[in-house]
Short mmCIF file of C-alpha atoms in Angstrom, two decimals:
data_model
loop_
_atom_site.label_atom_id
_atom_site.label_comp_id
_atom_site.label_asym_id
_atom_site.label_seq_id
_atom_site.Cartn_x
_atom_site.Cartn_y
_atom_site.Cartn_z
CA UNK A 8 0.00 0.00 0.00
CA UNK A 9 0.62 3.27 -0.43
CA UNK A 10 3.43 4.82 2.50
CA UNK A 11 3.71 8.51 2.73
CA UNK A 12 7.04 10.33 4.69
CA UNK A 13 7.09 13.51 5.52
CA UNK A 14 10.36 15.19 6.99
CA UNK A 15 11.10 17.61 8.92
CA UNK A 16 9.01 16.81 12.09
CA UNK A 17 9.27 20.32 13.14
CA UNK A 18 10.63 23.24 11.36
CA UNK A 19 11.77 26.67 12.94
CA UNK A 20 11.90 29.46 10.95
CA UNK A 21 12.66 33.92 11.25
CA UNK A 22 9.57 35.66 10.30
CA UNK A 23 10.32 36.55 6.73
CA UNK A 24 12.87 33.22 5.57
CA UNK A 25 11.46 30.14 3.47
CA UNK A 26 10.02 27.19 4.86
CA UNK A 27 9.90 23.71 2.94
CA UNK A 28 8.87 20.50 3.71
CA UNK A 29 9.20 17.78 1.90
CA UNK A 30 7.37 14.36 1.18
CA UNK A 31 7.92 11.30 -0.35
CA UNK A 32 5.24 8.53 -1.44
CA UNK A 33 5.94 4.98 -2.59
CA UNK A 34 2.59 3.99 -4.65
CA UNK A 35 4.33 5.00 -8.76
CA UNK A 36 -0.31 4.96 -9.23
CA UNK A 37 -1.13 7.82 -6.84
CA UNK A 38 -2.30 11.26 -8.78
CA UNK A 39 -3.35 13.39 -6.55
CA UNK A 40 -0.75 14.84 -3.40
CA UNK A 41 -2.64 17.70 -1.44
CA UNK A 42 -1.04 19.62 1.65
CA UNK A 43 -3.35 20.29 4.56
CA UNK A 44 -2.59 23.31 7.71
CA UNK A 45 -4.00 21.95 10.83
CA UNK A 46 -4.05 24.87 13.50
CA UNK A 47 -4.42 24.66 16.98
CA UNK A 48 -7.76 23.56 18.01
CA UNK A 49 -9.20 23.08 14.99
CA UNK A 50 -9.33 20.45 12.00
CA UNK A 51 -7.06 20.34 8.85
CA UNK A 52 -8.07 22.37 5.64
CA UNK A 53 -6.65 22.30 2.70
CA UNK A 54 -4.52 24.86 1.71
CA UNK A 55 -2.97 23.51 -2.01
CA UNK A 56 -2.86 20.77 -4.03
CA UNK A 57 -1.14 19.09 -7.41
CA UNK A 58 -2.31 16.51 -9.76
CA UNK A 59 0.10 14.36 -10.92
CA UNK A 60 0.03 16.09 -14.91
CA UNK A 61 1.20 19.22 -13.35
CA UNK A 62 5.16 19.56 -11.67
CA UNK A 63 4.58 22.67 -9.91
CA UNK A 64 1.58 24.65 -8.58
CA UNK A 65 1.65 28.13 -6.70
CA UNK A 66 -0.21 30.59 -4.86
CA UNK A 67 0.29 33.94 -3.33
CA UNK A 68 3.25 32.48 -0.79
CA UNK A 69 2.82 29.28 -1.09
CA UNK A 70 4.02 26.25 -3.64
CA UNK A 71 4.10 22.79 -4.30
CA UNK A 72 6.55 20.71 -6.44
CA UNK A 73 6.13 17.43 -7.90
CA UNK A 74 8.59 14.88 -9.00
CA UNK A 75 7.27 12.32 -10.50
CA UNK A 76 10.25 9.51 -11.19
CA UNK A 77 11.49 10.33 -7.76
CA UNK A 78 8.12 10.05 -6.12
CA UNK A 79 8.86 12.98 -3.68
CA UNK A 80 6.81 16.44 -3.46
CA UNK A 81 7.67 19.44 -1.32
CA UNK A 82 5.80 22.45 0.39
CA UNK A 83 7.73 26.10 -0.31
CA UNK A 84 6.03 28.89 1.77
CA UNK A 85 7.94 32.15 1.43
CA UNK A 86 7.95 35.68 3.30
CA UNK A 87 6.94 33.10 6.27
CA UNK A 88 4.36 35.06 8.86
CA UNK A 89 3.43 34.33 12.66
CA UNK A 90 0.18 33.38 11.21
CA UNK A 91 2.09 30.34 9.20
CA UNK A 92 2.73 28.68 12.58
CA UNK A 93 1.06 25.25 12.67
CA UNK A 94 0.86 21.82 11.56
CA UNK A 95 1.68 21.13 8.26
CA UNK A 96 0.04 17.54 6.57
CA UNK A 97 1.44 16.09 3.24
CA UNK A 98 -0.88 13.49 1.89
CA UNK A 99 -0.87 11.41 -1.23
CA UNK A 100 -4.07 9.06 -2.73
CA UNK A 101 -3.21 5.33 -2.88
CA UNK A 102 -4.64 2.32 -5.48
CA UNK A 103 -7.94 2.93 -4.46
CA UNK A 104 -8.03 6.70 -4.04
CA UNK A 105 -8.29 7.25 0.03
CA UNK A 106 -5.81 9.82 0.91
CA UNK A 107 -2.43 8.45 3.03
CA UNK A 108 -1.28 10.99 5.17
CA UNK A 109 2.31 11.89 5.86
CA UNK A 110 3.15 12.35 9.72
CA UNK A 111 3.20 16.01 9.68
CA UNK A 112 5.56 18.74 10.33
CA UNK A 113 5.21 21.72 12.94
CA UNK A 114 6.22 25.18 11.77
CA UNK A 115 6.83 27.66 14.18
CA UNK A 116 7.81 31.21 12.95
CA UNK A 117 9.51 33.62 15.12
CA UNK A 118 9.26 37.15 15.10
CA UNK B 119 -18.87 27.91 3.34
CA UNK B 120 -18.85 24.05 3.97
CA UNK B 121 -19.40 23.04 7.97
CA UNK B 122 -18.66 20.03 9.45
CA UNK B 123 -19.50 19.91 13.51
CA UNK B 124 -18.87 17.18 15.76
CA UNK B 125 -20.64 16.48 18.55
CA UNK B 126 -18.13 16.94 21.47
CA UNK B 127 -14.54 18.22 21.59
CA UNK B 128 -14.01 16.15 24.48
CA UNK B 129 -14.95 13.03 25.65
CA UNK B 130 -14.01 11.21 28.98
CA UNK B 131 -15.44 6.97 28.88
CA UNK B 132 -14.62 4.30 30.60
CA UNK B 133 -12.97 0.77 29.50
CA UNK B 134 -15.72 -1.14 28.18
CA UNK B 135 -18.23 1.62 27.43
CA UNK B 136 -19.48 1.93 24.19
CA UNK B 137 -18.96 5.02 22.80
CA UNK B 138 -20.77 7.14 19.98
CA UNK B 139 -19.14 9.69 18.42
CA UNK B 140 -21.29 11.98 15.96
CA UNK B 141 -20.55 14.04 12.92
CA UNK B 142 -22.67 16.41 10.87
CA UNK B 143 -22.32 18.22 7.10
CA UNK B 144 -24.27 20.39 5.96
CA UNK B 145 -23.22 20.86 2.19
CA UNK B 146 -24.87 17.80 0.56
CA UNK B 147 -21.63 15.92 0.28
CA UNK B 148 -21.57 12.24 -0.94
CA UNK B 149 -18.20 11.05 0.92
CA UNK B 150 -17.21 11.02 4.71
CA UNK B 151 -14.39 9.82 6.58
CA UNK B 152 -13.23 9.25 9.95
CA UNK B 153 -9.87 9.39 11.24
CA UNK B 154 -7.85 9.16 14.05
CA UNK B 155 -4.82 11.60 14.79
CA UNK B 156 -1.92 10.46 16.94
CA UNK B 157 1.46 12.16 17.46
CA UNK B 158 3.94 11.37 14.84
CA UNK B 159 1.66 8.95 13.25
CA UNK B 160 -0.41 11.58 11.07
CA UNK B 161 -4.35 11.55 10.50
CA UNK B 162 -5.03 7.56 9.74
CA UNK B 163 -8.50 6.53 8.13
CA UNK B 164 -11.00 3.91 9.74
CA UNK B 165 -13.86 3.59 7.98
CA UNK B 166 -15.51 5.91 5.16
CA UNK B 167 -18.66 6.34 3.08
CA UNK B 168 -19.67 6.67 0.06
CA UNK B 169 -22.84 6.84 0.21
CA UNK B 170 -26.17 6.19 2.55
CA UNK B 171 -25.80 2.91 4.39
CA UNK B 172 -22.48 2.51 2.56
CA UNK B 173 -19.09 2.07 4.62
CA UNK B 174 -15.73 0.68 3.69
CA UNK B 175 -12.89 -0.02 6.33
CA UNK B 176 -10.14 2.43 6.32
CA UNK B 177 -6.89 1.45 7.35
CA UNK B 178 -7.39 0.93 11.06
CA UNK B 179 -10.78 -0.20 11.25
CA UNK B 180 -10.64 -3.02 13.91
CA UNK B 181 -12.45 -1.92 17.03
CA UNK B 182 -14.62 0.56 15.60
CA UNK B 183 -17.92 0.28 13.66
CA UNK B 184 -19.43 3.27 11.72
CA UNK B 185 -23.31 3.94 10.80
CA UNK B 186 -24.60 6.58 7.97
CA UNK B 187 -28.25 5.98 8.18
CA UNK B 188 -28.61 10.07 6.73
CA UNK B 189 -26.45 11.65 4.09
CA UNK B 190 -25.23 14.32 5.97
CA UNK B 191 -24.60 12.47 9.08
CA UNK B 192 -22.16 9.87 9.80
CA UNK B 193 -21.40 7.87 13.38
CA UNK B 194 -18.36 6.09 14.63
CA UNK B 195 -19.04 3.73 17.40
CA UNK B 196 -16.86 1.94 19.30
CA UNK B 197 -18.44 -1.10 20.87
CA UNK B 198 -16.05 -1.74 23.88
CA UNK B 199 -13.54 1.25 24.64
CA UNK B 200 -10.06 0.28 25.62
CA UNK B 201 -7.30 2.36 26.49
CA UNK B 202 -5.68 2.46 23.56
CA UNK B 203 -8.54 4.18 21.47
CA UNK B 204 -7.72 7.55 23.29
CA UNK B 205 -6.61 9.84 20.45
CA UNK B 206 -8.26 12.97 18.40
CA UNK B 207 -10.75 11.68 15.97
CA UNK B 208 -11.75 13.73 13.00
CA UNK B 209 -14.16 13.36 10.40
CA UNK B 210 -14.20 14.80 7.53
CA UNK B 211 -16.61 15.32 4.44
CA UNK B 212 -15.96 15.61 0.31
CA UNK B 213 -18.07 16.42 -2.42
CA UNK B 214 -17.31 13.23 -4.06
CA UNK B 215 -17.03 14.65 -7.43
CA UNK B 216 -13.55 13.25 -7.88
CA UNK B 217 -13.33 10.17 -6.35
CA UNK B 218 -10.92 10.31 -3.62
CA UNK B 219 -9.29 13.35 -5.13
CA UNK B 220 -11.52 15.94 -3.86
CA UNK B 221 -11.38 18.30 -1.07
CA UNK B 222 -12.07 17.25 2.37
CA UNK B 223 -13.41 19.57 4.82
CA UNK B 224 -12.70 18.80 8.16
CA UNK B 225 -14.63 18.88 11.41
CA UNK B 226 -13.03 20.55 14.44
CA UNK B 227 -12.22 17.06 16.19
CA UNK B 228 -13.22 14.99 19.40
CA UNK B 229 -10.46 14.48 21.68
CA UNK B 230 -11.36 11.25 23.43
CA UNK B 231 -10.08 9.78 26.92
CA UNK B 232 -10.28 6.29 27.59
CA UNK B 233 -9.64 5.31 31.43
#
């Protein structure tokens, strides 16, 4: 089945650097690899997404990057802001399309 | 805007209780999901739906059961709590337009202690 790392665990960064996290998956049949923000107290949402027939999608701060033959996808948020801080979910669909989440990664951003 | 609500955000049983754990959407969706969130483990799937009276087993589905008598709401049961059930469950809902490659909107979570 389909096994989904994500690394780092946490991730510290100066208001204002880059933050990326990256994610590998080992099912070569997943097509879909969306990244979810889980803040405190609440439930994940969605905040972007790739299909596998694009390599890289972005918005306002935020990108993804897919890589295909390597099987590994990353998370690029830039100008990083307080309001960044929180738990970041990689996830990837498997042979029968559930979603396989990655372990996720806690980003805290210091003023 | 899509809501999902859950019926507690915490929940304090006993071993050997059965426990009921509710979850409510209110945008018509086809799909929902629960999960369970642990600490370095991620958000892992026990049962879904695709439809009315329709469940499949997730990933973890041993010692729960799930019900979706309505569309928009979906139950997780578990039949005799043990200890290691205590966790954050989520549920979550999807259009269902894509298959498994849709959005999910999450609820806000249950955080459930088993004693």
């Amino acid at each position: 089945g389909e096994n989904v790392e994500q690394h780092p665990s946490t991730l510290s960064v100066q208001e204002g650097d880059s933050a990326v996290i990256k994610c590998t998956y080992s099912d070569s049949a997943s097509n879909y690899f969306p990244w979810y923000k889980q803040e405190l107290g609440k439930g994940p949402q969605l905040i972007i997404d790739i299909r596998s027939n694009v390599g890289e999608k972005k918005d306002q701060r935020i990108a993804v990057t897919l890589n295909k033959t390597a099987k590994h996808f990353s998370l690029h948020i830039t100008e990083t802001q307080p309001e960044d801080s929180a738990v970041y979910f990689c996830a990837a669909t498997d042979s029968w399309g559930k979603l396989q989440f990655g372990a996720g990664t806690q980003v805290v951003v210091t003023p | 805007d899509v809501k999902v609500t859950q019926s507690s955000r915490y929940l304090v049983k006993r071993t050997g209780e059965k426990v009921f754990l509710e979850c409510v959407q209110d945008m018509d969706h086809e799909n929902m999901f629960w999960y369970r969130q642990d600490p370095g483990l991620g958000l892992r799937l026990i049962y879904f739906s695709y439809d009315v009276k329709m469940k499949e087993k997730g990933d973890i589905p041993e010692g729960y059961s799930v019900s979706r008598e309505k569309k928009e709401r979906f139950s997780l049961i578990l039949e005799s709590a043990s200890t290691n059930q205590t966790s954050m469950y989520l549920c979550a809902s999807s259009p269902g337009v894509a298959g498994g490659s849709d959005e999910q909107f999450f609820g806000p979570g249950t955080r459930l202690t088993v004693l």
